[in-house]
Structures are given as C-alpha cells and as structure tokens.
Amino acid sequence: MKRILAAILSLVLLLGCVSFASAEETTIRMLWWGSQTRHDVTVAAVNKFMEKYPDIKVEVEYSDWGGYWSKLATQVAGGTEPDVIAMDYAYLAQYAGNGVLADLTPYYESGAIDISDAAASMIDSGKINDIPYAIPTGSNAFVWMYRPDVVEAAGLTMPEKMTQEEMIEMNKIVYEKTGRTNHAHTGLDNVRNTARNFGGNLYNDEGTALGFTDPQLLVRIWENYNKGLEEGWQLPVGEGTAATSFDDLVADYWMGAHWTNELAAYESGNGCELKMLPWTDWSDAQQPATYFKPSMFWSITERSEKKDAAAVLINFFENDPDCFDIIGLDRAMPISSKIRAHLAPNLDENSQEIAAMLDYLALEGNSSPIMKPDIAAHADINTLWGEYNEQVQYGLVDDLTAHAQAFIDEANDIITKSLSK
Amino acid sequence: MKKLSEIMDREKVAGYVFVMPFIIGLFVFTVIPFFTSLYLAFTDYNVLSEPNWIGFDNFKRMFFEDKHFWNSFWITFRFALIQVPIKLCFSLGVALILARATKATGVYRAAFYIPSLMGGSVAVALTWKQLFAFKGPINAVITAFGGKAVKFMNNPKITLYVLIGLGIWQFGSSMLIFLAAIKNVPASYHEAAIVDGAGPVTRFFKIVLPMITPIFFFNLINQTIGAFQAFNSSYLITGGGPLNSTLYYAVHLYNRAFTNYEMGYGSAMAWFMLLVIGAFTALIFRSSSAWVYYESEGK
C-alpha cells in the first residue's frame, strides 16, 4: 500500500512539472536580445499584453546580443524555437533562407498585423525575395554619442555636424586641453560608411563581392588611427580601462558611435550625460553615409503552431499605444505614424533628442538610401576585418595600401567560396 | 497478471530502476550526441536547416584551407606542453609541504583548493583579467617599484603565458590527489629509511616518488586531456586575441560552430581533436611501463 501511495505521489510530482494550461488559454513564447533597460520595459509591456488579452499567455526569454544567436540557433536545431523572435538585418537573409521564418503576408492581408500606418519602405526592409518575413520595430540611425562636459572643458562647442577631418582635429584639441584620449573609428561600420560616402557599400547589391574596390578607402581610416597615435589622442590598444562596451566613455574615450535607440542604455552604463552628433562624412564625400536602418524586427517562426496568437502579440508591439507608453523608443522610432504622434507630446528628454536627431537626418542631403541586408558571409568578413585592423593597430603593417588590397582580395575570396556552397 | 509490488520486489529490477537515471543521462547527453557529431562531421550542417552529406570536405578544408586551424592547434599544443609539467611539479611541491601535519595545514589545504573549485567559473577568469589589466593591480605594483607597465593582455608574446599562469594557479585538484597519494605511502618505509640514515631528499626520491608514480601517471593524463580542451580562459579573458595568439583550438571550434553556424565543420574539428587526445593518451600509456611502479606487480 505504501509503495503504491509513493508511486502515486511521485506521479503527481512529475505532473506538477508540466504546467497546467487551461483549455482556452494559448501559451506562446517570445525571445529577444538587449540590455537590462530593454528587458525591464519589454517584460512590463508583455504583462500589459496579458492583461489586455487574458486568453493568451506569453512566456518570455531574453539574452544579450552575443548569446542571442547561439541560443536561437540551438533552439532551431532542437525544434524548440519560440513563436515570436527578434530578428536582425544582418541575420534576416540567413534565417529566412533556411526556412526558419514564417511568411507574414496573410497577417498583413487580414489586418491581424496592421501596417496601414507604416511607410512602405519600412515594411519592404523586412522582405527577402519580395516575401515579408519580418516586420521592423522601428528605424534607427548610426550616430556619434559624445560627452558634452568634455567638449565644454576643452573650451569648444560641438557644431550641428562636422566632417571626419574636423573631428580628427577636434580630438587633437580636446587631448591638448584636457588630456582626454579618444579613438579613431576603425570598425567595420566605418568601412561601410566610408564606402557609402563614395558611392559604394560594404557589399554590392547582388551580394557577390565587397561593394568597393579602392584600397585607399581603407587606408584613410587607418591613417587617421596612426595620426591619432602620433598626436597622442588615440588610446593605444590595451590601455583601456573599460570593463564592457557600455562604460568606455567614462575614462577611455569621450565619443562612441552607436545606434540612436541605444542612447539611454549608454547613458546609464556610463553614468553620464551624452549628446548626439550625426555620423561624420569625409570632407570630399560624394553622398552622406547615414541611412535609416530597421533597428530590429519581429518574426514568427515557421514551425510555430500558434501563429495567430503570435500575430496578435506582434501587432501589440507594433501598434498598441499602451505598449509604447511602457517601452517608448527603446526599439527605435516606431514605424507607425499614429504611434509616433501618440508618443510625441509625452517623450522624455532623451527620446526628444532622438526624435529631433532622426528628423534632422531625414532632411534632404543628410542621409542616403539603405543597402540590401548583409550577406550570409558577413560574420566571416567581420572577423577578417578584425584581424587586418588589429595588425594595423599593433603597428605591424608598413604598407597600408598593400594591406588594404590584401583584405579586399581575401574578403572577395571568402564571399565567392560561401556562394559556391 | 502480477502485482506491481511483486515486480518491484525482484532485486534485479530494483537495481535497474536505481541506475536508470544515470543510463538515461548517459545516452541522452553523451552517447547519442557522440555519434550524432560523428555523422555531422561529414555534413554541411548549419544548424538552421537539414544536414547534407559532403564526405571529407570538412577535413580537407581543415587541413588545407583554414588558416586558423593549424595556428590554433599549435597554440593549444604549446599551451599543454608548457602548462602540464609546471602545474604537476607545482602541485606536487605544494602537496609535499601540506602533507606534514601541523595545525594550520587543514586551512591551507582548503585555501589552495579553492581556485580549483572555481576553476571553470567566469568570476575567476574575469578577476584574472582585471589583475593583469593595463591599469590593474599587478601593473600598479610594477610601476610602484619604478618599472614600466606591461600590456599583459595585449602583447602576442606574453598573453598566452598569462593564461598559462591562470591554469597553473588552479592546481588544487591535482594537488589534492597527490596529497592523498603521499599520505598513503606507509610510514614503516620512512621509518626504515630513517634508521638507515636517509635524509628527507633521499626519502622523497627513493621512496615517495616511486610510490606515487601511478598517481603521477593519472594526473598527467588528466591534465593533458584538460589542457587540450582548454576553452574558458581564452574565451573569457582574451577572446582569442591579441592577433589570435591565444586562439585555442576549442575556441576556434566554438567560433566556427556557434558564431558562424558551421556545426558540421565544428564537429569535424572536434573529432580531429579526439583523435589527437587519444594518440597522446596512448603515448603516455605506452611510456608508463618504463616509469610507473605498481607495488602489486612486485617488480
């Protein structure tokens, strides 16, 4: 008798692990990446959603950017991917191409996801081969964030915008006046923007090669770096004190290039006030490098069995004023014009700055059209650039032109190989 | 039909039920993934879609095309070659000191073991990173004595040794095993040797060392395997840099498999490492007959 009782009890215990979802309730899972600020507001918004839609229960999972893509891939491999996932421009082609994402057309057509207030160009940015696999959460621009107190201490005023050359000059003056070091941006984002300045792009439109052929574009980026080392304002590699990329404006730098929606996260990470400056184009640029990028996307996974509920959730995160009262501009400037109008009067100071910056960049002559989503080999190209760039930073390269040409050749080689697979 | 209680009462059944959790775990987490990865090594599996059979392409790419493959292999090899002997000698030395019973040894044993308890933890790696940071405590001491601050984390010639230092510092587990072995050497041997006039050095080389060779052998294999699989310190502290000078094999594998979604290639790399570790272990086993002494064999 005792044994049977024990068996029953353990059975009950086992069943206890399986959650009791009531018959009418649909449970969907949602996954996103971000900083702590974003996790807090998104969880609050999800709670609001469940209040409004009591028949849908949302289980949330989140991760930082670095862990996100291995976590998501692992879930896809195991067939346990959530119903709603955050997607990025750099991965969209890869995930859509492998059949992970669901076609959103039926939900656009039925109005389950309302796109009537969004610009067509925004909706189009989530399309691969004309099929919408993802809907942008908002639009963003890549700008400089700087410490106004440092600029002031150097006795300078920050202009509305300036050229790359003027910025280099300013770095020198700030260093002489205050001793503050900074950095010449040598990341792949600067490569992309420099190429865009001269009519190219990081990749060509067909995605078959790099979008530029002139090694001098890379040489000028590295020359600025070396100039900074000579003049003293470039912090040499390995002398930084920052523990993460969220606090490097405390002691190491006074400027950083980030996406507009990240302003609050970097301010709280660094614990100081930050202001924004448009991306610095080269003085001889043919066109502005700045583009409006879908900051991130929401997608429904193809294998989800609760796509309808997932669409309701996405619609909430795209079109519901209640949602945006909580999350504000955390996922960038919303694509719905109604939501933008709803938010306008109540924006906090940060968000007003972001809105003003995006309005400024939207003016004729301040931005140019966005490129195609990054190619599948982008991760490899990113790593490769890191290696070539590191060699320059360690002072191992004498002939910058040859070094730049070697990078271009090797990158094109990698892209060709990745296409033949 | 028999009652449940009758079935459960049979001794054999009870035994199986008790080992079942382990068996299930073994199959689900070890045996099945083991053979799956062997299959995946011959495919182009990219995690997101179904794998396709591509024969030996992954291995061809590994040996002839991937410029980081041999680089990371030799770094790992060098790491193991330097770290393992130093760590073994160091832990043996500490074990010898702690083998003497005084009041404080208990505390010391625990204290020395703590770094190993935290061995895999992120916290220790990050502490190490901060210790050797450009403006960290180690450089503070160096500059206080008039030296020039060293870029421990950003000098391709030095950084690997900083990581080796971390590995050696985590000597606790091998130290503990040595300690147990030293304690196991019968006191009568020592007494007899002392009567014959042998000093502590002679006793160590003539009695203790030969007696603990089986344990030395065990630690050597364990540490060699561990060194070849080293991952944490590089991944967390240096990310493989600077200039790929600390790109361990396991980190390169992880980058390929999880960052670039080349799981098939990653599996192939893992199997190559398995063969290398297998070869080294076999080599150590082969050599053991020349230097490992088993009392029971009565040689």
XYZ file of C-alpha atoms in Angstrom:
720
model
C 0.000 0.000 0.000
C 2.772 2.374 0.991
C 4.567 1.667 -2.240
C 1.501 2.386 -4.317
C 0.989 5.591 -2.404
C 4.590 6.567 -3.103
C 4.110 5.782 -6.790
C 1.018 7.967 -6.948
C 2.720 10.790 -5.119
C 5.710 10.760 -7.413
C 3.390 10.697 -10.417
C 1.696 13.809 -9.062
C 5.115 15.378 -8.554
C 6.068 14.632 -12.158
C 2.847 16.074 -13.477
C 3.463 19.140 -11.385
C 6.445 19.919 -13.570
C 4.184 20.159 -16.570
C 2.372 23.432 -16.367
C -1.380 23.294 -16.239
C -2.564 25.464 -19.056
C -6.311 25.846 -19.087
C -8.081 24.689 -22.198
C -8.876 28.065 -23.715
C -5.576 29.658 -22.905
C -2.942 29.768 -25.633
C 0.648 29.910 -24.486
C 3.240 31.436 -26.795
C 6.930 32.039 -26.274
C 8.871 35.153 -27.152
C 12.613 35.741 -27.390
C 14.635 38.937 -27.774
C 18.084 40.373 -27.127
C 19.054 43.553 -25.387
C 20.354 45.375 -22.349
C 18.822 45.322 -18.881
C 16.884 48.510 -19.684
C 15.171 46.743 -22.577
C 14.450 43.568 -20.622
C 12.707 45.560 -17.911
C 10.434 47.533 -20.226
C 9.679 44.588 -22.507
C 8.669 42.344 -19.616
C 6.420 45.145 -18.357
C 4.869 45.501 -21.821
C 4.280 41.755 -22.042
C 2.482 41.857 -18.696
C 0.308 44.628 -20.052
C -0.423 42.480 -23.114
C -1.541 39.551 -20.975
C -3.818 41.891 -19.047
C -5.464 43.017 -22.285
C -5.575 39.557 -23.850
C -6.269 37.199 -20.946
C -6.621 34.207 -23.267
C -3.001 34.449 -24.437
C -0.180 33.665 -22.076
C 3.315 34.814 -23.077
C 6.448 33.188 -21.768
C 9.466 35.416 -22.246
C 13.109 34.562 -22.794
C 15.881 37.048 -23.362
C 19.605 37.234 -23.777
C 22.380 39.661 -24.559
C 23.333 40.201 -28.200
C 26.337 37.873 -28.094
C 24.481 34.912 -26.655
C 21.312 35.501 -28.618
C 22.360 33.989 -31.937
C 23.803 30.807 -30.499
C 20.778 30.432 -28.238
C 18.333 30.903 -31.099
C 20.258 28.605 -33.446
C 20.376 25.903 -30.799
C 16.650 26.189 -30.269
C 16.009 25.981 -34.014
C 18.206 22.882 -34.238
C 16.280 21.294 -31.398
C 12.925 22.318 -32.830
C 12.123 24.349 -29.726
C 12.326 27.860 -31.122
C 9.845 30.366 -29.636
C 6.814 31.569 -31.585
C 7.893 35.198 -31.720
C 11.552 36.130 -32.100
C 13.551 39.298 -32.540
C 15.466 39.339 -35.824
C 18.315 41.500 -37.102
C 19.133 42.883 -40.533
C 22.432 41.017 -40.528
C 20.783 37.607 -39.950
C 17.468 38.045 -41.759
C 18.641 36.616 -45.086
C 20.231 33.613 -43.406
C 17.227 32.696 -41.251
C 14.656 33.356 -43.979
C 16.766 31.429 -46.489
C 16.815 28.391 -44.229
C 13.060 28.376 -43.826
C 13.007 29.301 -40.153
C 10.725 32.317 -40.523
C 7.044 32.407 -41.429
C 5.612 34.442 -44.308
C 3.757 37.388 -42.757
C 1.653 38.121 -45.859
C -1.581 36.507 -44.541
C -1.403 38.565 -41.348
C -0.757 41.761 -43.266
C -3.701 40.991 -45.547
C -6.104 40.070 -42.750
C -5.034 43.096 -40.764
C -4.022 40.933 -37.810
C -0.776 42.849 -38.059
C -1.796 46.358 -39.033
C 0.655 48.007 -41.394
C -1.601 50.753 -42.686
C 0.215 53.459 -40.710
C 3.742 52.377 -41.655
C 5.868 53.593 -44.556
C 6.130 51.044 -47.364
C 9.916 51.347 -47.374
C 9.984 50.167 -43.760
C 7.759 47.156 -44.445
C 9.872 46.363 -47.516
C 13.040 46.247 -45.436
C 11.744 43.034 -43.853
C 11.324 41.319 -47.214
C 13.562 38.711 -48.742
C 12.731 37.963 -52.392
C 9.575 40.063 -52.007
C 8.214 37.943 -49.157
C 7.807 39.697 -45.798
C 9.493 37.524 -43.176
C 9.930 40.209 -40.564
C 8.421 43.492 -39.500
C 10.720 46.258 -38.272
C 10.222 47.524 -34.742
C 11.408 50.970 -35.697
C 14.064 52.904 -37.500
C 17.453 53.931 -36.307
C 20.500 55.811 -37.407
C 24.171 55.322 -36.614
C 25.447 58.428 -34.871
C 28.166 59.623 -32.544
C 27.381 59.944 -28.855
C 29.721 62.282 -27.034
C 30.363 63.718 -23.599
C 29.242 67.380 -23.671
C 31.130 68.045 -20.412
C 34.442 67.063 -22.049
C 33.796 69.269 -25.074
C 32.963 72.122 -22.738
C 36.047 71.546 -20.603
C 38.143 71.893 -23.748
C 36.507 75.254 -24.400
C 34.872 74.012 -27.596
C 31.312 73.909 -28.873
C 30.023 70.973 -30.863
C 28.679 72.042 -34.276
C 25.454 70.647 -35.714
C 27.515 68.346 -37.888
C 31.103 68.036 -38.993
C 33.412 66.152 -41.307
C 35.683 63.266 -40.424
C 38.691 65.584 -40.815
C 37.202 68.205 -38.497
C 36.530 65.541 -35.907
C 40.141 64.356 -36.043
C 41.229 67.958 -35.465
C 38.831 68.246 -32.549
C 40.249 65.068 -30.994
C 43.651 66.713 -31.033
C 42.445 69.930 -29.402
C 40.493 68.095 -26.699
C 43.556 65.995 -25.925
C 45.802 69.048 -25.685
C 43.362 70.959 -23.485
C 42.053 68.186 -21.232
C 44.309 65.176 -21.702
C 41.318 63.055 -22.666
C 42.051 60.286 -25.149
C 39.612 59.146 -27.796
C 39.523 56.763 -30.723
C 39.513 56.996 -34.482
C 36.708 54.660 -35.500
C 38.246 51.700 -37.319
C 35.310 49.309 -37.083
C 33.521 47.679 -39.984
C 30.771 50.296 -39.593
C 33.250 52.965 -40.607
C 34.341 50.853 -43.575
C 30.711 50.615 -44.620
C 30.094 54.336 -44.132
C 33.296 55.340 -45.886
C 32.364 53.180 -48.874
C 28.882 54.744 -48.843
C 30.452 58.214 -48.838
C 31.994 57.402 -52.208
C 29.022 55.763 -53.841
C 29.806 52.184 -52.824
C 28.671 49.985 -49.981
C 30.094 47.270 -47.778
C 28.729 44.655 -50.221
C 27.457 45.072 -53.739
C 23.714 44.826 -54.365
C 23.957 41.287 -55.733
C 25.856 40.193 -52.618
C 28.614 38.660 -54.737
C 31.573 40.785 -53.589
C 32.580 43.757 -51.490
C 30.851 46.938 -52.621
C 34.092 48.839 -53.203
C 37.408 48.186 -54.911
C 39.577 51.131 -53.911
C 42.039 50.205 -51.147
C 42.553 53.912 -50.412
C 39.153 53.951 -48.678
C 40.568 51.651 -46.017
C 43.938 53.383 -45.984
C 42.394 56.704 -44.983
C 40.654 55.053 -41.998
C 43.944 53.588 -40.799
C 45.848 56.792 -41.466
C 43.556 58.617 -39.065
C 44.291 55.958 -36.479
C 48.029 56.315 -36.914
C 47.741 60.095 -36.847
C 45.916 59.800 -33.516
C 48.729 57.640 -32.115
C 51.298 60.192 -33.239
C 49.396 63.124 -31.809
C 48.629 61.242 -28.622
C 44.850 61.348 -28.581
C 44.325 57.821 -29.865
C 44.276 55.495 -26.857
C 46.777 52.739 -27.738
C 45.380 49.242 -27.870
C 45.474 47.526 -24.494
C 45.483 50.683 -22.394
C 41.741 50.953 -21.939
C 40.108 50.586 -18.547
C 36.528 49.861 -19.588
C 35.107 46.542 -18.441
C 32.408 46.488 -21.108
C 31.469 48.487 -24.170
C 28.813 50.167 -22.056
C 31.262 52.071 -19.872
C 34.086 53.041 -22.206
C 33.039 56.693 -22.224
C 33.946 57.003 -18.536
C 37.712 57.185 -18.812
C 38.921 55.902 -22.171
C 37.025 57.881 -24.782
C 34.728 60.835 -24.973
C 32.925 59.727 -28.117
C 31.418 56.492 -29.313
C 29.476 55.513 -32.429
C 26.167 53.826 -31.642
C 22.577 53.416 -32.827
C 20.206 56.190 -31.811
C 17.900 53.972 -29.755
C 20.820 52.980 -27.531
C 21.216 56.453 -26.042
C 19.526 55.617 -22.733
C 21.452 52.352 -22.368
C 24.821 54.060 -22.896
C 23.927 56.948 -20.609
C 23.031 54.613 -17.771
C 26.012 52.329 -18.499
C 28.459 55.220 -18.405
C 26.588 57.128 -15.733
C 26.948 60.436 -17.519
C 25.085 62.723 -19.874
C 25.588 62.066 -23.587
C 24.698 64.112 -26.637
C 24.424 63.031 -30.249
C 26.223 64.164 -33.385
C 25.418 62.898 -36.906
C 27.913 60.462 -38.412
C 30.950 62.337 -39.722
C 31.258 62.111 -43.503
C 34.600 62.682 -45.220
C 35.086 66.239 -46.465
C 35.328 65.019 -50.077
C 32.357 62.647 -49.753
C 30.051 62.300 -52.730
C 26.995 61.467 -50.639
C 26.039 61.212 -46.955
C 26.769 57.822 -45.397
C 23.870 57.902 -42.949
C 20.952 55.580 -43.638
C 17.848 54.664 -41.699
C 18.133 51.099 -40.595
C 15.326 48.957 -39.259
C 16.652 48.675 -35.714
C 15.384 45.136 -35.337
C 12.481 43.015 -36.456
C 9.808 40.783 -35.073
C 9.334 37.467 -36.831
C 7.030 34.499 -36.390
C 8.740 31.146 -36.669
C 7.584 28.837 -39.452
C 7.131 25.837 -37.159
C 5.042 27.738 -34.622
C 1.622 26.164 -34.123
C 0.169 29.323 -32.639
C 0.894 31.813 -35.401
C -2.411 33.630 -34.904
C -1.681 34.392 -31.261
C 1.870 35.331 -32.232
C 0.484 37.828 -34.761
C -1.689 39.382 -32.045
C 1.402 39.841 -29.887
C 3.410 41.379 -32.722
C 0.558 43.723 -33.545
C 0.551 44.796 -29.900
C 4.279 45.561 -30.139
C 3.796 47.491 -33.399
C 0.528 49.359 -32.999
C -0.740 49.481 -29.428
C -0.320 52.841 -27.652
C -0.434 51.005 -24.306
C 2.690 49.112 -25.306
C 4.583 52.230 -26.350
C 3.617 54.067 -23.181
C 5.821 51.485 -21.489
C 8.650 50.818 -23.953
C 8.919 54.280 -25.506
C 11.662 54.465 -28.106
C 13.653 51.526 -26.751
C 13.303 49.607 -30.014
C 13.844 52.802 -32.012
C 11.402 55.222 -33.595
C 8.150 53.248 -34.168
C 7.174 52.643 -37.798
C 3.505 53.505 -37.212
C 2.794 57.193 -37.777
C -0.110 57.013 -35.314
C 2.166 55.729 -32.580
C 4.736 58.412 -33.324
C 2.023 61.061 -33.000
C 0.809 59.411 -29.810
C 4.278 59.449 -28.281
C 5.313 62.929 -29.390
C 3.788 65.016 -26.581
C 4.970 62.728 -23.802
C 8.550 61.984 -24.801
C 11.194 62.261 -22.117
C 14.243 64.388 -22.760
C 16.305 61.547 -24.217
C 13.590 60.457 -26.586
C 13.018 64.031 -27.715
C 16.690 64.264 -28.596
C 16.465 61.044 -30.577
C 13.324 62.204 -32.384
C 14.969 65.526 -33.215
C 18.101 63.794 -34.483
C 16.118 61.433 -36.719
C 14.074 64.350 -38.067
C 17.297 66.220 -38.802
C 18.819 63.235 -40.590
C 15.666 62.787 -42.667
C 16.248 66.196 -44.241
C 17.435 66.183 -47.846
C 21.193 65.787 -48.064
C 21.683 64.291 -44.593
C 21.080 60.648 -45.437
C 21.059 58.213 -48.352
C 19.042 55.018 -49.066
C 19.735 51.856 -47.107
C 21.714 48.942 -48.567
C 20.469 45.366 -49.003
C 20.595 43.107 -45.928
C 24.076 41.814 -45.116
C 25.220 38.675 -46.894
C 25.479 35.272 -45.236
C 29.286 35.513 -45.074
C 29.069 38.752 -43.089
C 30.233 37.122 -39.840
C 33.365 35.870 -41.604
C 34.065 39.259 -43.165
C 33.626 40.878 -39.766
C 36.205 38.525 -38.235
C 38.567 39.050 -41.157
C 38.378 42.826 -40.848
C 39.066 42.493 -37.123
C 42.284 40.630 -37.911
C 43.520 43.063 -40.554
C 42.590 46.012 -38.382
C 44.338 44.554 -35.338
C 47.550 44.166 -37.314
C 47.482 47.882 -38.110
C 46.720 48.777 -34.514
C 49.672 46.728 -33.312
C 51.917 48.618 -35.715
C 52.779 45.529 -37.750
C 51.921 46.996 -41.140
C 54.270 49.214 -43.146
C 52.467 49.320 -46.468
C 48.849 50.219 -45.718
C 47.791 50.133 -49.371
C 49.053 46.601 -49.874
C 47.449 45.577 -46.585
C 44.107 47.072 -47.655
C 44.338 45.366 -51.052
C 45.068 42.050 -49.321
C 41.947 42.470 -47.189
C 39.794 43.232 -50.227
C 41.135 40.213 -52.113
C 40.724 37.820 -49.201
C 37.227 39.112 -48.390
C 36.094 38.679 -52.000
C 37.591 35.213 -51.986
C 35.594 34.282 -48.861
C 32.373 35.636 -50.367
C 32.917 33.709 -53.623
C 33.542 30.495 -51.695
C 30.489 30.971 -49.484
C 28.311 31.373 -52.583
C 29.589 28.218 -54.232
C 28.470 26.114 -51.255
C -1.092 -10.629 -14.002
C 1.482 -9.942 -11.368
C 1.089 -7.155 -8.940
C 3.324 -4.120 -9.296
C 4.751 -4.785 -5.865
C 5.870 -8.276 -6.917
C 7.676 -6.938 -9.951
C 9.309 -4.193 -7.949
C 10.447 -6.618 -5.273
C 12.728 -8.505 -7.604
C 16.268 -7.465 -6.849
C 17.381 -7.161 -10.455
C 14.528 -4.845 -11.349
C 15.210 -2.619 -8.378
C 18.840 -2.358 -9.452
C 17.927 -1.324 -12.967
C 15.467 1.240 -11.681
C 18.164 2.756 -9.498
C 20.720 3.075 -12.299
C 18.132 4.225 -14.822
C 18.632 7.978 -14.263
C 22.315 7.555 -14.974
C 21.764 5.345 -18.032
C 19.246 7.765 -19.486
C 21.587 10.665 -18.857
C 24.496 8.789 -20.409
C 22.565 8.084 -23.586
C 20.822 11.417 -23.947
C 23.785 13.619 -23.103
C 26.787 11.543 -24.145
C 26.280 8.502 -26.354
C 23.713 9.884 -28.799
C 25.406 13.313 -29.234
C 28.734 11.495 -29.618
C 27.596 9.524 -32.639
C 25.500 12.390 -33.987
C 28.578 14.582 -34.076
C 30.483 11.858 -35.930
C 27.779 11.894 -38.584
C 27.640 15.703 -38.645
C 31.392 15.879 -39.223
C 30.734 14.625 -42.742
C 27.926 17.081 -43.450
C 27.493 20.795 -44.111
C 25.093 21.130 -41.147
C 24.420 24.835 -40.482
C 22.067 24.370 -37.508
C 19.166 26.097 -39.251
C 18.437 23.516 -41.937
C 18.886 19.795 -42.535
C 22.455 18.471 -42.922
C 23.726 17.309 -46.342
C 26.405 14.653 -46.737
C 29.608 16.172 -48.124
C 32.142 13.423 -47.466
C 35.583 14.541 -46.414
C 35.181 18.193 -47.454
C 35.274 19.470 -43.879
C 38.550 17.682 -43.237
C 40.049 18.911 -46.498
C 39.139 22.459 -45.547
C 40.545 21.957 -42.058
C 43.945 20.707 -43.164
C 44.475 22.764 -46.293
C 42.318 25.882 -46.323
C 41.544 27.131 -42.823
C 44.489 29.360 -41.922
C 43.482 29.384 -38.256
C 43.274 25.641 -37.907
C 46.962 24.794 -37.592
C 47.616 28.087 -35.849
C 45.128 27.240 -33.114
C 46.332 23.647 -32.993
C 49.926 24.651 -32.309
C 48.890 27.245 -29.742
C 46.954 24.589 -27.867
C 49.830 22.161 -28.214
C 52.272 24.706 -26.823
C 49.857 25.601 -24.058
C 49.609 21.940 -22.996
C 53.338 21.326 -23.344
C 54.201 24.233 -21.042
C 51.347 24.168 -18.600
C 51.062 20.465 -17.765
C 54.632 19.816 -16.484
C 54.794 23.057 -14.497
C 51.397 22.502 -12.994
C 52.227 18.912 -11.996
C 55.552 19.850 -10.389
C 53.994 22.794 -8.653
C 51.065 20.847 -7.243
C 53.386 18.028 -6.161
C 55.582 20.539 -4.361
C 52.667 22.099 -2.545
C 51.303 18.660 -1.687
C 54.649 17.737 -0.119
C 54.551 20.823 2.064
C 50.958 20.263 3.099
C 51.491 16.580 3.781
C 53.130 17.434 7.073
C 50.508 17.540 9.788
C 50.506 20.824 11.634
C 47.570 22.726 12.999
C 47.308 25.118 10.077
C 47.565 22.618 7.202
C 43.814 21.992 7.157
C 43.178 25.632 6.493
C 45.906 25.798 3.834
C 44.656 22.707 2.056
C 41.218 24.248 1.758
C 42.639 27.608 0.730
C 44.787 26.118 -2.029
C 41.897 24.069 -3.315
C 39.504 26.992 -3.655
C 40.863 28.238 -7.027
C 40.168 24.790 -8.476
C 36.673 24.684 -7.107
C 36.062 27.872 -9.007
C 38.121 26.567 -11.909
C 35.542 26.753 -14.604
C 33.878 29.820 -13.288
C 33.565 33.077 -15.094
C 34.390 35.053 -11.968
C 37.952 33.723 -11.698
C 38.670 34.446 -15.347
C 37.373 37.973 -15.029
C 39.359 38.510 -11.830
C 42.470 37.349 -13.648
C 41.693 39.723 -16.489
C 41.403 42.639 -14.081
C 44.561 41.636 -12.189
C 46.615 41.787 -15.373
C 44.785 44.730 -16.924
C 46.892 47.657 -18.077
C 45.840 49.675 -15.049
C 45.353 46.616 -12.833
C 46.970 45.670 -9.506
C 49.924 43.768 -10.997
C 50.954 46.771 -13.074
C 50.358 49.027 -10.067
C 52.959 47.023 -8.161
C 55.376 47.073 -11.102
C 55.092 50.840 -11.533
C 55.341 51.400 -7.766
C 58.783 49.819 -7.928
C 59.736 52.060 -10.812
C 59.019 49.563 -13.598
C 57.181 50.223 -16.802
C 53.603 48.993 -17.032
C 53.328 45.815 -19.114
C 50.497 45.195 -21.570
C 49.935 41.650 -20.370
C 46.703 41.251 -22.268
C 47.840 42.887 -25.491
C 51.245 41.522 -26.253
C 51.139 38.469 -28.537
C 54.387 37.254 -26.971
C 53.157 37.427 -23.376
C 49.429 36.908 -23.226
C 49.495 33.138 -23.664
C 51.736 32.891 -20.595
C 49.294 34.925 -18.537
C 46.660 32.312 -19.383
C 49.102 29.500 -18.625
C 49.679 31.186 -15.266
C 45.963 31.051 -14.570
C 45.910 27.355 -15.443
C 48.811 26.624 -13.092
C 47.216 28.631 -10.315
C 44.267 26.260 -10.464
C 46.448 23.395 -9.286
C 44.191 22.373 -6.394
C 42.636 19.186 -7.710
C 45.889 17.552 -8.800
C 47.466 18.765 -5.560
C 44.727 17.072 -3.551
C 45.230 13.795 -5.402
C 48.998 13.965 -4.855
C 48.385 14.708 -1.200
C 46.255 11.610 -0.782
C 48.903 9.525 -2.539
C 51.731 10.866 -0.377
C 49.719 10.133 2.745
C 49.233 6.595 1.511
C 52.946 5.800 1.489
C 53.319 3.507 4.533
C 55.055 5.168 7.451
C 57.062 1.983 8.009
C 59.034 2.638 4.786
C 60.027 6.055 6.051
C 60.932 4.689 9.461
C 63.121 2.013 7.947
C 64.829 4.563 5.712
C 65.429 6.920 8.623
C 67.049 4.083 10.576
C 69.314 3.570 7.561
C 70.229 7.256 7.738
C 68.304 8.580 4.727
C 67.537 12.315 4.728
C 64.247 13.890 3.524
C 65.537 14.461 -0.019
C 66.696 10.897 -0.417
C 63.433 9.617 1.024
C 61.464 11.707 -1.454
C 63.346 10.447 -4.483
C 63.805 6.850 -3.347
C 60.501 6.202 -1.591
C 57.777 8.797 -2.133
C 58.303 9.485 -5.811
C 58.405 5.845 -6.935
C 55.434 5.023 -4.742
C 53.252 7.754 -6.199
C 54.115 7.206 -9.868
C 50.697 5.626 -10.568
C 49.072 8.809 -9.267
C 51.528 10.927 -11.212
C 50.534 8.943 -14.281
C 46.851 9.518 -13.563
C 47.342 13.265 -13.065
C 49.483 13.527 -16.188
C 46.749 12.008 -18.369
C 44.018 14.046 -16.732
C 45.872 17.325 -17.084
C 46.957 16.637 -20.658
C 43.389 15.965 -21.726
C 42.208 19.026 -19.837
C 44.853 21.255 -21.430
C 43.942 20.176 -24.949
C 40.335 21.031 -24.236
C 41.140 24.419 -22.678
C 38.475 26.945 -23.533
C 37.305 29.197 -20.705
C 40.367 31.308 -20.084
C 40.851 32.228 -23.724
C 37.179 32.714 -24.486
C 36.508 34.853 -21.437
C 39.744 36.756 -20.971
C 41.235 37.389 -24.390
C 38.630 36.225 -26.883
C 41.498 34.524 -28.710
C 43.488 37.726 -29.148
C 45.728 39.604 -29.379
C 46.424 38.838 -33.031
C 44.994 35.351 -32.485
C 47.912 34.454 -30.218
C 45.658 32.748 -27.666
C 43.122 31.295 -30.073
C 42.840 27.847 -28.513
C 41.612 25.006 -30.645
C 38.393 24.767 -28.633
C 37.740 28.498 -29.032
C 38.283 28.317 -32.779
C 35.921 25.344 -32.868
C 33.318 27.245 -30.854
C 33.571 30.291 -33.127
C 33.076 28.145 -36.204
C 30.231 26.066 -34.799
C 28.264 28.589 -32.775
C 29.143 32.035 -34.141
C 29.329 31.144 -37.822
C 26.777 28.321 -37.626
C 29.183 25.815 -39.195
C 28.231 22.926 -36.946
C 29.373 20.290 -39.442
C 32.831 21.810 -39.619
C 32.900 22.213 -35.834
C 32.053 18.529 -35.424
C 34.875 17.575 -37.774
C 37.268 19.699 -35.720
C 36.045 18.053 -32.527
C 36.687 14.597 -33.943
C 40.168 15.502 -35.036
C 40.890 16.719 -31.504
C 39.506 13.480 -30.115
C 41.984 11.552 -32.252
C 44.864 13.790 -31.149
C 43.986 13.436 -27.476
C 43.562 9.696 -27.982
C 47.019 9.490 -29.559
C 48.649 11.412 -26.714
C 46.892 9.347 -24.090
C 48.017 6.150 -25.821
C 51.561 7.501 -25.947
C 51.536 8.220 -22.213
C 50.109 4.759 -21.537
C 52.796 3.151 -23.665
C 55.517 5.009 -21.824
C 54.070 4.131 -18.443
C 55.670 0.689 -18.246
C 59.050 2.435 -18.196
C 58.387 4.733 -15.276
C 55.217 3.794 -13.390
C 55.729 1.476 -10.441
C 52.896 -0.739 -9.212
C 53.552 -2.306 -5.834
C 51.244 -5.224 -6.595
C 53.370 -6.284 -9.556
C 56.235 -6.686 -7.119
C 58.904 -5.522 -9.557
